Short mmCIF file of C-alpha atoms in Angstrom, two decimals:
data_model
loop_
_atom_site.label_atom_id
_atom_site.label_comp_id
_atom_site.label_asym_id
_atom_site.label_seq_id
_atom_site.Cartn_x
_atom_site.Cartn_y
_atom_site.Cartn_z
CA UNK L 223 9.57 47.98 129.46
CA UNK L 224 9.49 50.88 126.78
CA UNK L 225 13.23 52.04 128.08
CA UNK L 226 14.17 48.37 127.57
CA UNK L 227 12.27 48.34 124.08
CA UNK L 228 13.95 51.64 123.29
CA UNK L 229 17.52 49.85 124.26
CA UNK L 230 17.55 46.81 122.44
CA UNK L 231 16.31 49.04 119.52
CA UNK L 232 19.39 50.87 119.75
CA UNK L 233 21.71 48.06 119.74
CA UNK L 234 19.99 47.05 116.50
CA UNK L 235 20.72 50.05 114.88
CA UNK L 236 24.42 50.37 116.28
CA UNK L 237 24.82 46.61 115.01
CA UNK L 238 23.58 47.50 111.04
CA UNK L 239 26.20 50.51 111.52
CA UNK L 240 23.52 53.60 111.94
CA UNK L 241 25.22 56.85 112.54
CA UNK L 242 23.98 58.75 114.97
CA UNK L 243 21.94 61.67 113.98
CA UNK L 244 23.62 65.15 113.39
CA UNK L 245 22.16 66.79 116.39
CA UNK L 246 23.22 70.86 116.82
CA UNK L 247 22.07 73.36 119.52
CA UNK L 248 21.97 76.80 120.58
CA UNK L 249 22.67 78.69 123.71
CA UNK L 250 19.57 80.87 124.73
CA UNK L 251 18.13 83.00 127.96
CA UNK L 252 18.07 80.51 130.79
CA UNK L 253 17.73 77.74 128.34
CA UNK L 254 19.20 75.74 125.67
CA UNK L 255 17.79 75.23 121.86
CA UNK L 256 18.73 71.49 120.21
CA UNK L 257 17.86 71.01 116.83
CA UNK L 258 17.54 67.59 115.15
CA UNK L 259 16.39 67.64 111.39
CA UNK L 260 13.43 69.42 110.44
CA UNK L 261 12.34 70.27 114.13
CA UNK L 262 13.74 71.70 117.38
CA UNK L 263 13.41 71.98 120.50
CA UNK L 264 13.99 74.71 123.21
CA UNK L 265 14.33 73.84 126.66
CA UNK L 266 13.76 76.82 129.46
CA UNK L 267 14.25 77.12 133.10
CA UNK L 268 11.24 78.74 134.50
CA UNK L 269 11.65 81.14 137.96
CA UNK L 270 9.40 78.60 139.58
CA UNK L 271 12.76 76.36 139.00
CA UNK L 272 11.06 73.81 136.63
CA UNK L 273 11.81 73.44 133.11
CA UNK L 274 9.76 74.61 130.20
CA UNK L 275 9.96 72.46 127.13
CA UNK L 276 8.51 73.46 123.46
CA UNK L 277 8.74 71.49 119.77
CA UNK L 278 9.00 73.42 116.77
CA UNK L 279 9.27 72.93 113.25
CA UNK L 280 12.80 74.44 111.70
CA UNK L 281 11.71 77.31 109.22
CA UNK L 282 13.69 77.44 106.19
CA UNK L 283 15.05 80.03 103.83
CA UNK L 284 15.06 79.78 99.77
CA UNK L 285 14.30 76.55 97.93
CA UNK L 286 14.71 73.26 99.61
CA UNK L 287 16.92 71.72 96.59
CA UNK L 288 19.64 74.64 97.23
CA UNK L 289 20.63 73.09 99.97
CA UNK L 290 22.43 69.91 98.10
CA UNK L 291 23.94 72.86 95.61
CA UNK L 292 27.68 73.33 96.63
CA UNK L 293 28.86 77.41 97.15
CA UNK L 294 25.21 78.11 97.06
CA UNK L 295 23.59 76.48 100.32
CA UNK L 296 26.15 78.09 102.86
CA UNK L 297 24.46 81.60 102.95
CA UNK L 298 20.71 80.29 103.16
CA UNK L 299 21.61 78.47 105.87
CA UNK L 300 23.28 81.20 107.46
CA UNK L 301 20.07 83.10 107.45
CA UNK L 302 17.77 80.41 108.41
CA UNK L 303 19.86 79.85 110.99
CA UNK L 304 19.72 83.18 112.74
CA UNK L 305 16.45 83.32 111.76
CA UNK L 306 15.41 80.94 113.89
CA UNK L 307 17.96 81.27 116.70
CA UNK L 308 16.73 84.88 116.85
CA UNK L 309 12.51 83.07 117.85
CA UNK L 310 14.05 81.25 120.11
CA UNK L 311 16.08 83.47 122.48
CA UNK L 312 13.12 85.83 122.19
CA UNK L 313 10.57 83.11 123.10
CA UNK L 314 13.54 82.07 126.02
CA UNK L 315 13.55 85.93 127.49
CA UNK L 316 9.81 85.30 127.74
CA UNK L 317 9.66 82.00 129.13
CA UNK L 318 12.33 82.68 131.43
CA UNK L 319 10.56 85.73 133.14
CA UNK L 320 7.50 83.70 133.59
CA UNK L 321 5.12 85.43 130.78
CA UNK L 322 3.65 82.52 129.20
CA UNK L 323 0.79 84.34 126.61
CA UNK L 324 3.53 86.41 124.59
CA UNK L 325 2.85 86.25 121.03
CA UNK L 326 5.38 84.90 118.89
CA UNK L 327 7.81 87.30 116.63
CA UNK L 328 6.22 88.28 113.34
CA UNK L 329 8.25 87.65 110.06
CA UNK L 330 8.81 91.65 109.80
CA UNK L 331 10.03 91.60 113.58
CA UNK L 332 12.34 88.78 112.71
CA UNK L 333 13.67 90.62 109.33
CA UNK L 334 13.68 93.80 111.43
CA UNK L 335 16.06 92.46 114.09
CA UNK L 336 18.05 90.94 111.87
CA UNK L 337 18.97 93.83 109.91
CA UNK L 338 19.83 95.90 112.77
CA UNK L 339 22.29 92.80 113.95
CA UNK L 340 23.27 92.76 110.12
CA UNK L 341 23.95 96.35 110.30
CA UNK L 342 25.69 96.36 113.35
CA UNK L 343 28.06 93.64 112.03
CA UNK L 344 29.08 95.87 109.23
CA UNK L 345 29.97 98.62 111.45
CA UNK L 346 31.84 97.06 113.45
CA UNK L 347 33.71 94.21 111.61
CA UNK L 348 33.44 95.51 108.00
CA UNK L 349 33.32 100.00 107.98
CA UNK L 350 35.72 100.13 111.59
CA UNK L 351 38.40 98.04 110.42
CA UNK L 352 38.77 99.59 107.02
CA UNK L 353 38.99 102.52 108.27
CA UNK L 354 41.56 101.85 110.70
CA UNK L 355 43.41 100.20 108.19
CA UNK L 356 43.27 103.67 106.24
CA UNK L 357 44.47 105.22 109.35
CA UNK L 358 47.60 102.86 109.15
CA UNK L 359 47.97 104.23 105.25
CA UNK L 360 47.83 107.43 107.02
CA UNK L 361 50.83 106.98 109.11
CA UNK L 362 52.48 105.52 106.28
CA UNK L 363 52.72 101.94 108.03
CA UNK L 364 50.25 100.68 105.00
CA UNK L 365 50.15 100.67 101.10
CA UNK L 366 47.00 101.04 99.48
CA UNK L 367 43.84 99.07 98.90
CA UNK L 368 45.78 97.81 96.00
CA UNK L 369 48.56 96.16 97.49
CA UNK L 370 48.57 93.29 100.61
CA UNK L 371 49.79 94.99 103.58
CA UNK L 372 46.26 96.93 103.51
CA UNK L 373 44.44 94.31 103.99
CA UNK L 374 46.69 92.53 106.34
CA UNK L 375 46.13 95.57 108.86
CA UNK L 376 42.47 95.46 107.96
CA UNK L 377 42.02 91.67 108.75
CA UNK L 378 44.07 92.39 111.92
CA UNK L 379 41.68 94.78 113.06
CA UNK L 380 39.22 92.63 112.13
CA UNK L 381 40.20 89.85 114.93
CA UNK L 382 41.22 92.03 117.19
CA UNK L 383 37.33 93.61 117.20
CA UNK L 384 35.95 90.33 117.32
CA UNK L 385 37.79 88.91 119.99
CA UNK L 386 37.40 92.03 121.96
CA UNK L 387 33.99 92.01 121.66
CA UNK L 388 33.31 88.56 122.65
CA UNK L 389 35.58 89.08 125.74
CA UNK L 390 33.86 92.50 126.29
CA UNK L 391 30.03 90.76 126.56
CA UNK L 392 31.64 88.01 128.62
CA UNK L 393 31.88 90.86 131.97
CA UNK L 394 27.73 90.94 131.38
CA UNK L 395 26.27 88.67 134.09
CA UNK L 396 23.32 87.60 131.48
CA UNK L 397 25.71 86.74 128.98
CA UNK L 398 27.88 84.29 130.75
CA UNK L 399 25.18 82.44 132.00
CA UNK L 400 24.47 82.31 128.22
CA UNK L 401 27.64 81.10 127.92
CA UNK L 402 27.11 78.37 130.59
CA UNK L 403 24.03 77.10 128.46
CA UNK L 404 26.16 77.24 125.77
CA UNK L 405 28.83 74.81 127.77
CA UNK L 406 26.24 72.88 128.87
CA UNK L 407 24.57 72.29 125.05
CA UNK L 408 28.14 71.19 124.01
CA UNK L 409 28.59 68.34 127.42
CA UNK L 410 24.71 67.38 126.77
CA UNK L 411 26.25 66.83 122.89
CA UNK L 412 29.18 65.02 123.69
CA UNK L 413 27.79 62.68 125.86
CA UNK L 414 25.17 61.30 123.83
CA UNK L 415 28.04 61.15 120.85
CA UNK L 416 29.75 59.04 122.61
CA UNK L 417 27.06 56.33 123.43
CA UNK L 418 26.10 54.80 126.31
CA UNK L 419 23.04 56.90 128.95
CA UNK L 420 23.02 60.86 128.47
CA UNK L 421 22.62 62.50 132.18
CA UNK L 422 23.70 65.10 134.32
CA UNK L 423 26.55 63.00 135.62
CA UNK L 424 27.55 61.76 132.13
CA UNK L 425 27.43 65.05 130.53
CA UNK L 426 29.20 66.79 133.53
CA UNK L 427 32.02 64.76 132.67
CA UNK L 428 32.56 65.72 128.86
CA UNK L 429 34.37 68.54 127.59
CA UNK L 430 32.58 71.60 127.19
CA UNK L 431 34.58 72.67 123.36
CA UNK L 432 33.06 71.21 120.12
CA UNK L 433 34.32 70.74 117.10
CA UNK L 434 31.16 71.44 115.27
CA UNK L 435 29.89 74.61 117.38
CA UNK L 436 28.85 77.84 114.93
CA UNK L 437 31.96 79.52 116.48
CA UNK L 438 34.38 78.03 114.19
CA UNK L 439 32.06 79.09 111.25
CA UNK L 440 32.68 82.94 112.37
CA UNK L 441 36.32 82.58 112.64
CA UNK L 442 36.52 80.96 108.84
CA UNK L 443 34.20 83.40 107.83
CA UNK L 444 36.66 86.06 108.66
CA UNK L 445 39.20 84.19 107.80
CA UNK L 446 38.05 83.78 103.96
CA UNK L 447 36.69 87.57 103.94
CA UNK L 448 40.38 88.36 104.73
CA UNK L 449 41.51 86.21 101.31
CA UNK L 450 38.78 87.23 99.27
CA UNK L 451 38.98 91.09 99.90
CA UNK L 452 43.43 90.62 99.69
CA UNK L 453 42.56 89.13 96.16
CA UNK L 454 38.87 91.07 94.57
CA UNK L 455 39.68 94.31 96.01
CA UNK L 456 43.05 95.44 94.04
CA UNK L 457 41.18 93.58 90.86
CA UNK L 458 38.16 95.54 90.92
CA UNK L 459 39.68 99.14 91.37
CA UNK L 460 41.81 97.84 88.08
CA UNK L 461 38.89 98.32 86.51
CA UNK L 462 37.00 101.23 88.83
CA UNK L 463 39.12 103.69 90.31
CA UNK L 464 36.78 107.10 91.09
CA UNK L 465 39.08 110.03 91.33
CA UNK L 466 37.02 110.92 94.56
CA UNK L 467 38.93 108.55 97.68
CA UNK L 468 35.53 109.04 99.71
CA UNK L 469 33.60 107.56 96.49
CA UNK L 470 36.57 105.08 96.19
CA UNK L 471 36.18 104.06 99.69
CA UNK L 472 32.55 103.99 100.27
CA UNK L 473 32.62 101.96 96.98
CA UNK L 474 34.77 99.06 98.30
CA UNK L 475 32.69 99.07 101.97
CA UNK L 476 29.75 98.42 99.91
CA UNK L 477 31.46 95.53 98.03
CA UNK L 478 32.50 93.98 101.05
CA UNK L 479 29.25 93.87 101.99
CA UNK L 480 27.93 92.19 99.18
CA UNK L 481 31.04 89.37 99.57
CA UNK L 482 29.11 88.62 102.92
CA UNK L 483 27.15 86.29 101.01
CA UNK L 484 30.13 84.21 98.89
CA UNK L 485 32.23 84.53 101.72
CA UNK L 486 29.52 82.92 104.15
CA UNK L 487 28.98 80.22 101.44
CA UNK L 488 32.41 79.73 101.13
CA UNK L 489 33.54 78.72 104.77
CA UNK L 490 30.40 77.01 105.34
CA UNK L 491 31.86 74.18 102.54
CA UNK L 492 35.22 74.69 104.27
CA UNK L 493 33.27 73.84 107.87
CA UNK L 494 31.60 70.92 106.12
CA UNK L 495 34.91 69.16 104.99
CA UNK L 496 36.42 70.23 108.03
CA UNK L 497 33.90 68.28 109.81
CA UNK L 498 34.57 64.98 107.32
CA UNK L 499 38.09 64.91 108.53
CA UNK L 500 39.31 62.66 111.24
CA UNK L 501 42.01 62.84 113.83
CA UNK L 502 45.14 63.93 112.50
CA UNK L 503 47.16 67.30 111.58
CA UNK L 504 44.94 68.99 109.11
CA UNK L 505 42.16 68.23 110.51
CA UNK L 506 43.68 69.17 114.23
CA UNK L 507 44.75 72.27 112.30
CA UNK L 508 41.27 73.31 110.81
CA UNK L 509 39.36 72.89 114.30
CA UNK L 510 41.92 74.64 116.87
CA UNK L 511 41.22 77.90 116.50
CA UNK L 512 37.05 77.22 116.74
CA UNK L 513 38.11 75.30 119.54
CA UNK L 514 40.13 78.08 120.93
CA UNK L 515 37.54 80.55 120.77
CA UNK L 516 35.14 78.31 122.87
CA UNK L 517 37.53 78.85 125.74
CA UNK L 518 35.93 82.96 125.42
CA UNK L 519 32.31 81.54 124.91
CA UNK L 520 31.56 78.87 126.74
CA UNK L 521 31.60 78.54 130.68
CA UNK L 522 31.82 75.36 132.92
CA UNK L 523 27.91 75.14 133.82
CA UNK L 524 26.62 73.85 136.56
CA UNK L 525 24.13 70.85 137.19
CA UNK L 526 20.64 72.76 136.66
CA UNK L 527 21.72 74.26 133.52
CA UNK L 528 22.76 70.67 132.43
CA UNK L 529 18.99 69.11 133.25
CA UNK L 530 17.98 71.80 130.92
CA UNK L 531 20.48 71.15 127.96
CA UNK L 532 19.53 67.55 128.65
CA UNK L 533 15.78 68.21 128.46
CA UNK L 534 16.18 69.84 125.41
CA UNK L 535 18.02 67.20 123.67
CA UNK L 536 15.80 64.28 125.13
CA UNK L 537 12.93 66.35 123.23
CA UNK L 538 14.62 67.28 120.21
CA UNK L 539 14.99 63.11 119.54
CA UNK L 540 11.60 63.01 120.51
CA UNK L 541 9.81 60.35 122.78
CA UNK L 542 9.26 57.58 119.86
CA UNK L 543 13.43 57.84 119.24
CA UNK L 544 15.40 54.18 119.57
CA UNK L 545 17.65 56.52 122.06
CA UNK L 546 14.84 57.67 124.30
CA UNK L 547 16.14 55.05 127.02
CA UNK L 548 19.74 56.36 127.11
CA UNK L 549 17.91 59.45 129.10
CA UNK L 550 16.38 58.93 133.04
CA UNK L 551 15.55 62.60 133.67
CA UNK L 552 11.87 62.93 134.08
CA UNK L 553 9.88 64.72 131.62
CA UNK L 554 9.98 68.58 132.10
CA UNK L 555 6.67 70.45 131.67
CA UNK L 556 6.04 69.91 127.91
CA UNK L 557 4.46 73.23 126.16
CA UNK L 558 3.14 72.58 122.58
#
């Protein structure tokens, strides 16, 4: 009686023209993260073979009212974000080798890892490429930072790293089972998107690419750092130019750095109109290349790690949802 409660509560909604709600996920460590709002959940297959499910509340970065603030929300968001993603695949590596009484990560731990990932980044997609680029001025097959064909080689080497390095990880047998999860979060997706009850056999039947996966937010991210630095860099050495080319090119890494931010904020608003578009040729355009990218990290997964991305979602709506009957699985083992 509560499924058929839960259905004819549906068709109420769908009949006053309710959108769906803007549900988003995660691949993690034998698991899948959904989020939905102001809470998530993460979904983990235990080595006993049954599924671990915990609720959490999404922690936020900055003020609540920047978030409605235009070229100001996108970076907060992007560090909440990882923030949080970086909990859960920790919490996931413990669930998923069975130690249940781990503590959880401390705010320094989180801040710690992130900087090392945030300094990583830099080396490799901000400090390599420019100075491969100023290996190409070397050989005379660039200008300098002042003129296009810099920057060009720089953005080049730019893809090139990123797309090598996501095809690199992809050999690691722990990564493209992450991968699978992360196929399997964007079936579980798809499937309840398109109405109608969200299984195994449902989702197994959706594509595993979507249009609104974080993947297309990297690629525009690199995409506007690639305009930005074409465009700020010759204007601010019109104004600084050090005599000294290791101060002069020290000084522009460092000022890349600090673009992170308006460049993150940037393609974020980009992502979000993007995402307002329907079918047609620009928005076909703006999507493709996320779309393309999902074919390096996302795998075809197979039917236990779509139970999980289906558990995960089924508690992310929670069990008082009007779309709690569109799901059959049983309930996993629930861990508050």
């Amino acid at each position: 009686m509560k499924a058929v409660r839960s259905l004819l509560r549906l068709m109420t909604l769908a009949s006053e023209g309710c959108a769906l709600p803007l549900v988003g996920g995660q691949a993690v460590m034998e698991g899948v993260l959904m989020r939905n709002g102001a809470s998530y959940a993460l979904a983990v297959r235990r080595p006993s073979g049954s599924i671990s499910v915990e609720s959490r509340l999404w922690r936020t970065i900055g003020p609540q009212g920047i978030r409605s603030v235009r070229f100001l929300r996108g970076f907060p968001v992007l560090v909440e974000t990882l923030s949080n993603g970086v909990r859960a695949l920790n919490r996931s590596a413990d669930l998923s080798m069975g130690d249940d009484d781990s503590s959880p990560m401390s705010r320094w731990q989180v801040a710690l890892t992130l900087l090392m990932a945030l300094a990583a980044a830099v080396v490799l997609f901000v400090a390599a490429p420019h100075l491969l680029a100023l290996g190409m001025e070397q050989l005379g097959l660039s200008g300098g930072m002042k003129g296009l064909s810099f920057h060009l080689w720089d953005g080049l080497f730019k893809f090139v790293m990123f797309i090598g390095y996501i095809a690199a990880i992809s050999f690691m047998p722990d990564i493209r089972r992450v991968f699978q999860y992360h196929g399997a979060e964007h079936k579980t997706i798809h499937a309840f998107e398109k109405g109608g009850m969200v299984t195994v056999e449902t989702a197994r039947a959706c594509s595993r690419l979507h249009p609104r996966c974080g993947t297309t937010f990297l690629l525009f991210v690199l995409s506007v750092a690639i305009v930005l630095h074409a465009v700020l860099v010759p204007l601010l050495l019109m104004v600084w130019d050090p005599s000294s080319a290791i101060v002069r090119h020290a000084g522009i890494v460092c000022f890349k750095i600090l673009l992170i931010a308006p460049v993150s904020a940037l393609a974020y608003e980009i992502i979000r109109y993007a995402a307002t578009l329907k079918k047609g040729f620009w928005g076909t355009l703006l999507r493709a290349p996320g779309l393309f990218l999902q074919l390096l990290t996302t795998r075809e997964p197979d039917d236990g790690q779509l139970e999980v991305a289906v558990a995960a979602l089924r508690a992310a709506l929670g069990p008082d949802s009007p779309y709690a009957g569109r799901f059959e699985s049983p309930d996993p083992i629930v861990m508050e």
